[in-house]
Amino acid sequence: MDRVTALVAIAHLKLRLELLERHPGILEGIDMIDIKRPIELAGMRSRLARAKKLEADIGVTGQRYDRVLDKIDEQHKALQGHAGELENNSAQLEQLLGSMIAGDNGGPNDGEAGPSGSEVGQVITSKVDGQ
């Protein structure tokens, strides 16, 4: 800092000081910093340590939560694939059963009476020994 700049800075400080001496009401509008008493600061170190520990614990809990959500997402994808396979198997089984049951070719099914009134097809009856 050169001499002229230093003289200007000193002149500004003197002017401010004189202004405050003539008008002390200016200081009332300025919020002063409230300096804590030593008793109010007691235990601050332990509080800060507790806050740091709590912050670390929250971080660990968050990581555990993320891992669980990732596992749930993986299991959900596996279930979606399994559900698709089950739907496919169900459709195939339904198609197979439908082809076995609904064999409608115009004729009567086994054991039913035909147009002439006699039974048509293969009818299996059980025989008891001696009859």
JSON list of C-alpha atoms in Angstrom, two decimals:
[
{"chain": "A", "resi": 1, "resn": "MET", "atom": "CA", "xyz": [0.00, 0.00, 0.00]},
{"chain": "A", "resi": 2, "resn": "ASP", "atom": "CA", "xyz": [1.49, 3.38, -0.91]},
{"chain": "A", "resi": 3, "resn": "ARG", "atom": "CA", "xyz": [1.46, 6.47, 1.35]},
{"chain": "A", "resi": 4, "resn": "VAL", "atom": "CA", "xyz": [-1.44, 8.21, -0.32]},
{"chain": "A", "resi": 5, "resn": "THR", "atom": "CA", "xyz": [-3.71, 5.17, -0.04]},
{"chain": "A", "resi": 6, "resn": "ALA", "atom": "CA", "xyz": [-2.75, 4.72, 3.62]},
{"chain": "A", "resi": 7, "resn": "LEU", "atom": "CA", "xyz": [-3.50, 8.39, 4.38]},
{"chain": "A", "resi": 8, "resn": "VAL", "atom": "CA", "xyz": [-6.92, 8.12, 2.69]},
{"chain": "A", "resi": 9, "resn": "ALA", "atom": "CA", "xyz": [-7.75, 4.97, 4.69]},
{"chain": "A", "resi": 10, "resn": "ILE", "atom": "CA", "xyz": [-6.75, 6.63, 7.96]},
{"chain": "A", "resi": 11, "resn": "ALA", "atom": "CA", "xyz": [-8.82, 9.71, 7.09]},
{"chain": "A", "resi": 12, "resn": "HIS", "atom": "CA", "xyz": [-11.88, 7.47, 6.46]},
{"chain": "A", "resi": 13, "resn": "LEU", "atom": "CA", "xyz": [-11.46, 5.80, 9.85]},
{"chain": "A", "resi": 14, "resn": "LYS", "atom": "CA", "xyz": [-11.13, 9.16, 11.65]},
{"chain": "A", "resi": 15, "resn": "LEU", "atom": "CA", "xyz": [-14.22, 10.45, 9.85]},
{"chain": "A", "resi": 16, "resn": "ARG", "atom": "CA", "xyz": [-16.25, 7.39, 10.89]},
{"chain": "A", "resi": 17, "resn": "LEU", "atom": "CA", "xyz": [-15.11, 7.70, 14.49]},
{"chain": "A", "resi": 18, "resn": "GLU", "atom": "CA", "xyz": [-16.03, 11.39, 14.62]},
{"chain": "A", "resi": 19, "resn": "LEU", "atom": "CA", "xyz": [-19.41, 10.65, 13.01]},
{"chain": "A", "resi": 20, "resn": "LEU", "atom": "CA", "xyz": [-20.14, 7.99, 15.66]},
{"chain": "A", "resi": 21, "resn": "GLU", "atom": "CA", "xyz": [-19.09, 10.34, 18.47]},
{"chain": "A", "resi": 22, "resn": "ARG", "atom": "CA", "xyz": [-21.47, 13.06, 17.25]},
{"chain": "A", "resi": 23, "resn": "HIS", "atom": "CA", "xyz": [-24.37, 10.66, 16.49]},
{"chain": "A", "resi": 24, "resn": "PRO", "atom": "CA", "xyz": [-24.29, 7.67, 18.90]},
{"chain": "A", "resi": 25, "resn": "GLY", "atom": "CA", "xyz": [-27.81, 6.62, 17.78]},
{"chain": "A", "resi": 26, "resn": "ILE", "atom": "CA", "xyz": [-26.25, 5.09, 14.67]},
{"chain": "A", "resi": 27, "resn": "LEU", "atom": "CA", "xyz": [-24.85, 2.27, 16.81]},
{"chain": "A", "resi": 28, "resn": "GLU", "atom": "CA", "xyz": [-28.33, 1.27, 18.04]},
{"chain": "A", "resi": 29, "resn": "GLY", "atom": "CA", "xyz": [-29.37, 0.22, 14.53]},
{"chain": "A", "resi": 30, "resn": "ILE", "atom": "CA", "xyz": [-26.39, -2.13, 14.16]},
{"chain": "A", "resi": 31, "resn": "ASP", "atom": "CA", "xyz": [-26.84, -5.68, 15.44]},
{"chain": "A", "resi": 32, "resn": "MET", "atom": "CA", "xyz": [-23.87, -6.48, 17.58]},
{"chain": "A", "resi": 33, "resn": "ILE", "atom": "CA", "xyz": [-22.59, -10.01, 17.86]},
{"chain": "A", "resi": 34, "resn": "ASP", "atom": "CA", "xyz": [-23.72, -11.63, 21.08]},
{"chain": "A", "resi": 35, "resn": "ILE", "atom": "CA", "xyz": [-20.64, -13.17, 22.63]},
{"chain": "A", "resi": 36, "resn": "LYS", "atom": "CA", "xyz": [-21.48, -16.33, 24.51]},
{"chain": "A", "resi": 37, "resn": "ARG", "atom": "CA", "xyz": [-20.48, -16.66, 28.10]},
{"chain": "A", "resi": 38, "resn": "PRO", "atom": "CA", "xyz": [-18.14, -19.53, 28.99]},
{"chain": "A", "resi": 39, "resn": "ILE", "atom": "CA", "xyz": [-20.93, -21.39, 30.81]},
{"chain": "A", "resi": 40, "resn": "GLU", "atom": "CA", "xyz": [-23.02, -21.38, 27.61]},
{"chain": "A", "resi": 41, "resn": "LEU", "atom": "CA", "xyz": [-20.12, -22.90, 25.68]},
{"chain": "A", "resi": 42, "resn": "ALA", "atom": "CA", "xyz": [-19.62, -25.71, 28.19]},
{"chain": "A", "resi": 43, "resn": "GLY", "atom": "CA", "xyz": [-20.26, -29.11, 26.64]},
{"chain": "A", "resi": 44, "resn": "MET", "atom": "CA", "xyz": [-19.96, -27.79, 23.11]},
{"chain": "A", "resi": 45, "resn": "ARG", "atom": "CA", "xyz": [-17.11, -30.18, 22.30]},
{"chain": "A", "resi": 46, "resn": "SER", "atom": "CA", "xyz": [-19.17, -33.24, 23.29]},
{"chain": "A", "resi": 47, "resn": "ARG", "atom": "CA", "xyz": [-22.18, -31.91, 21.35]},
{"chain": "A", "resi": 48, "resn": "LEU", "atom": "CA", "xyz": [-20.08, -31.48, 18.22]},
{"chain": "A", "resi": 49, "resn": "ALA", "atom": "CA", "xyz": [-18.63, -34.99, 18.63]},
{"chain": "A", "resi": 50, "resn": "ARG", "atom": "CA", "xyz": [-22.13, -36.39, 19.06]},
{"chain": "A", "resi": 51, "resn": "ALA", "atom": "CA", "xyz": [-23.32, -34.56, 15.96]},
{"chain": "A", "resi": 52, "resn": "LYS", "atom": "CA", "xyz": [-20.42, -35.95, 13.90]},
{"chain": "A", "resi": 53, "resn": "LYS", "atom": "CA", "xyz": [-21.14, -39.48, 15.15]},
{"chain": "A", "resi": 54, "resn": "LEU", "atom": "CA", "xyz": [-24.82, -39.07, 14.35]},
{"chain": "A", "resi": 55, "resn": "GLU", "atom": "CA", "xyz": [-23.98, -37.83, 10.85]},
{"chain": "A", "resi": 56, "resn": "ALA", "atom": "CA", "xyz": [-21.74, -40.89, 10.27]},
{"chain": "A", "resi": 57, "resn": "ASP", "atom": "CA", "xyz": [-24.46, -43.23, 11.61]},
{"chain": "A", "resi": 58, "resn": "ILE", "atom": "CA", "xyz": [-27.03, -41.69, 9.29]},
{"chain": "A", "resi": 59, "resn": "GLY", "atom": "CA", "xyz": [-24.64, -42.24, 6.37]},
{"chain": "A", "resi": 60, "resn": "VAL", "atom": "CA", "xyz": [-24.24, -45.93, 7.28]},
{"chain": "A", "resi": 61, "resn": "THR", "atom": "CA", "xyz": [-28.00, -46.35, 7.64]},
{"chain": "A", "resi": 62, "resn": "GLY", "atom": "CA", "xyz": [-28.50, -44.72, 4.24]},
{"chain": "A", "resi": 63, "resn": "GLN", "atom": "CA", "xyz": [-26.03, -47.15, 2.64]},
{"chain": "A", "resi": 64, "resn": "ARG", "atom": "CA", "xyz": [-27.79, -50.13, 4.24]},
{"chain": "A", "resi": 65, "resn": "TYR", "atom": "CA", "xyz": [-31.14, -48.81, 3.03]},
{"chain": "A", "resi": 66, "resn": "ASP", "atom": "CA", "xyz": [-29.79, -48.46, -0.53]},
{"chain": "A", "resi": 67, "resn": "ARG", "atom": "CA", "xyz": [-28.45, -52.05, -0.47]},
{"chain": "A", "resi": 68, "resn": "VAL", "atom": "CA", "xyz": [-31.83, -53.40, 0.67]},
{"chain": "A", "resi": 69, "resn": "LEU", "atom": "CA", "xyz": [-33.65, -51.45, -2.04]},
{"chain": "A", "resi": 70, "resn": "ASP", "atom": "CA", "xyz": [-31.23, -52.81, -4.66]},
{"chain": "A", "resi": 71, "resn": "LYS", "atom": "CA", "xyz": [-31.93, -56.37, -3.49]},
{"chain": "A", "resi": 72, "resn": "ILE", "atom": "CA", "xyz": [-35.68, -55.75, -3.61]},
{"chain": "A", "resi": 73, "resn": "ASP", "atom": "CA", "xyz": [-35.35, -54.42, -7.16]},
{"chain": "A", "resi": 74, "resn": "GLU", "atom": "CA", "xyz": [-33.40, -57.53, -8.21]},
{"chain": "A", "resi": 75, "resn": "GLN", "atom": "CA", "xyz": [-35.96, -59.85, -6.61]},
{"chain": "A", "resi": 76, "resn": "HIS", "atom": "CA", "xyz": [-38.81, -57.94, -8.24]},
{"chain": "A", "resi": 77, "resn": "LYS", "atom": "CA", "xyz": [-37.20, -58.35, -11.68]},
{"chain": "A", "resi": 78, "resn": "ALA", "atom": "CA", "xyz": [-36.76, -62.09, -11.01]},
{"chain": "A", "resi": 79, "resn": "LEU", "atom": "CA", "xyz": [-40.42, -62.38, -9.97]},
{"chain": "A", "resi": 80, "resn": "GLN", "atom": "CA", "xyz": [-41.52, -60.55, -13.10]},
{"chain": "A", "resi": 81, "resn": "GLY", "atom": "CA", "xyz": [-39.61, -63.06, -15.24]},
{"chain": "A", "resi": 82, "resn": "HIS", "atom": "CA", "xyz": [-41.04, -65.97, -13.23]},
{"chain": "A", "resi": 83, "resn": "ALA", "atom": "CA", "xyz": [-44.57, -64.60, -13.57]},
{"chain": "A", "resi": 84, "resn": "GLY", "atom": "CA", "xyz": [-44.07, -64.38, -17.34]},
{"chain": "A", "resi": 85, "resn": "GLU", "atom": "CA", "xyz": [-42.97, -68.03, -17.45]},
{"chain": "A", "resi": 86, "resn": "LEU", "atom": "CA", "xyz": [-45.98, -69.06, -15.34]},
{"chain": "A", "resi": 87, "resn": "GLU", "atom": "CA", "xyz": [-48.33, -67.18, -17.67]},
{"chain": "A", "resi": 88, "resn": "ASN", "atom": "CA", "xyz": [-46.74, -68.92, -20.65]},
{"chain": "A", "resi": 89, "resn": "ASN", "atom": "CA", "xyz": [-47.04, -72.36, -18.97]},
{"chain": "A", "resi": 90, "resn": "SER", "atom": "CA", "xyz": [-50.65, -71.62, -18.07]},
{"chain": "A", "resi": 91, "resn": "ALA", "atom": "CA", "xyz": [-51.47, -70.69, -21.66]},
{"chain": "A", "resi": 92, "resn": "GLN", "atom": "CA", "xyz": [-49.80, -73.86, -22.97]},
{"chain": "A", "resi": 93, "resn": "LEU", "atom": "CA", "xyz": [-51.64, -76.05, -20.44]},
{"chain": "A", "resi": 94, "resn": "GLU", "atom": "CA", "xyz": [-54.93, -74.37, -21.24]},
{"chain": "A", "resi": 95, "resn": "GLN", "atom": "CA", "xyz": [-54.34, -74.94, -24.94]},
{"chain": "A", "resi": 96, "resn": "LEU", "atom": "CA", "xyz": [-53.45, -78.61, -24.34]},
{"chain": "A", "resi": 97, "resn": "LEU", "atom": "CA", "xyz": [-56.50, -79.20, -22.15]},
{"chain": "A", "resi": 98, "resn": "GLY", "atom": "CA", "xyz": [-58.69, -77.38, -24.64]},
{"chain": "A", "resi": 99, "resn": "SER", "atom": "CA", "xyz": [-57.51, -79.62, -27.45]},
{"chain": "A", "resi": 100, "resn": "MET", "atom": "CA", "xyz": [-58.18, -82.72, -25.32]},
{"chain": "A", "resi": 101, "resn": "ILE", "atom": "CA", "xyz": [-61.66, -81.71, -24.14]},
{"chain": "A", "resi": 102, "resn": "ALA", "atom": "CA", "xyz": [-63.14, -79.79, -27.02]},
{"chain": "A", "resi": 103, "resn": "GLY", "atom": "CA", "xyz": [-62.55, -82.44, -29.66]},
{"chain": "A", "resi": 104, "resn": "ASP", "atom": "CA", "xyz": [-65.85, -81.56, -31.34]},
{"chain": "A", "resi": 105, "resn": "ASN", "atom": "CA", "xyz": [-65.83, -83.21, -34.75]},
{"chain": "A", "resi": 106, "resn": "GLY", "atom": "CA", "xyz": [-69.56, -83.41, -35.07]},
{"chain": "A", "resi": 107, "resn": "GLY", "atom": "CA", "xyz": [-69.87, -86.89, -33.57]},
{"chain": "A", "resi": 108, "resn": "PRO", "atom": "CA", "xyz": [-70.81, -87.89, -30.03]},
{"chain": "A", "resi": 109, "resn": "ASN", "atom": "CA", "xyz": [-68.14, -88.23, -27.38]},
{"chain": "A", "resi": 110, "resn": "ASP", "atom": "CA", "xyz": [-67.24, -91.67, -25.99]},
{"chain": "A", "resi": 111, "resn": "GLY", "atom": "CA", "xyz": [-70.03, -93.19, -23.98]},
{"chain": "A", "resi": 112, "resn": "GLU", "atom": "CA", "xyz": [-72.77, -90.91, -25.31]},
{"chain": "A", "resi": 113, "resn": "ALA", "atom": "CA", "xyz": [-75.72, -92.08, -27.35]},
{"chain": "A", "resi": 114, "resn": "GLY", "atom": "CA", "xyz": [-75.39, -91.62, -31.06]},
{"chain": "A", "resi": 115, "resn": "PRO", "atom": "CA", "xyz": [-78.12, -90.67, -33.55]},
{"chain": "A", "resi": 116, "resn": "SER", "atom": "CA", "xyz": [-79.36, -94.25, -33.66]},
{"chain": "A", "resi": 117, "resn": "GLY", "atom": "CA", "xyz": [-79.74, -94.33, -29.88]},
{"chain": "A", "resi": 118, "resn": "SER", "atom": "CA", "xyz": [-76.98, -96.83, -29.24]},
{"chain": "A", "resi": 119, "resn": "GLU", "atom": "CA", "xyz": [-73.82, -96.00, -27.36]},
{"chain": "A", "resi": 120, "resn": "VAL", "atom": "CA", "xyz": [-70.95, -94.99, -29.53]},
{"chain": "A", "resi": 121, "resn": "GLY", "atom": "CA", "xyz": [-67.24, -95.16, -28.89]},
{"chain": "A", "resi": 122, "resn": "GLN", "atom": "CA", "xyz": [-65.38, -97.06, -26.28]},
{"chain": "A", "resi": 123, "resn": "VAL", "atom": "CA", "xyz": [-67.12, -97.59, -22.97]},
{"chain": "A", "resi": 124, "resn": "ILE", "atom": "CA", "xyz": [-65.02, -99.21, -20.24]},
{"chain": "A", "resi": 125, "resn": "THR", "atom": "CA", "xyz": [-66.79, -101.00, -17.48]},
{"chain": "A", "resi": 126, "resn": "SER", "atom": "CA", "xyz": [-65.15, -102.81, -14.61]},
{"chain": "A", "resi": 127, "resn": "LYS", "atom": "CA", "xyz": [-65.81, -106.45, -14.05]},
{"chain": "A", "resi": 128, "resn": "VAL", "atom": "CA", "xyz": [-65.92, -107.92, -10.62]},
{"chain": "A", "resi": 129, "resn": "ASP", "atom": "CA", "xyz": [-64.28, -111.31, -10.12]},
{"chain": "A", "resi": 130, "resn": "GLY", "atom": "CA", "xyz": [-66.74, -114.10, -10.83]},
{"chain": "A", "resi": 131, "resn": "GLN", "atom": "CA", "xyz": [-69.18, -112.16, -13.01]}
]
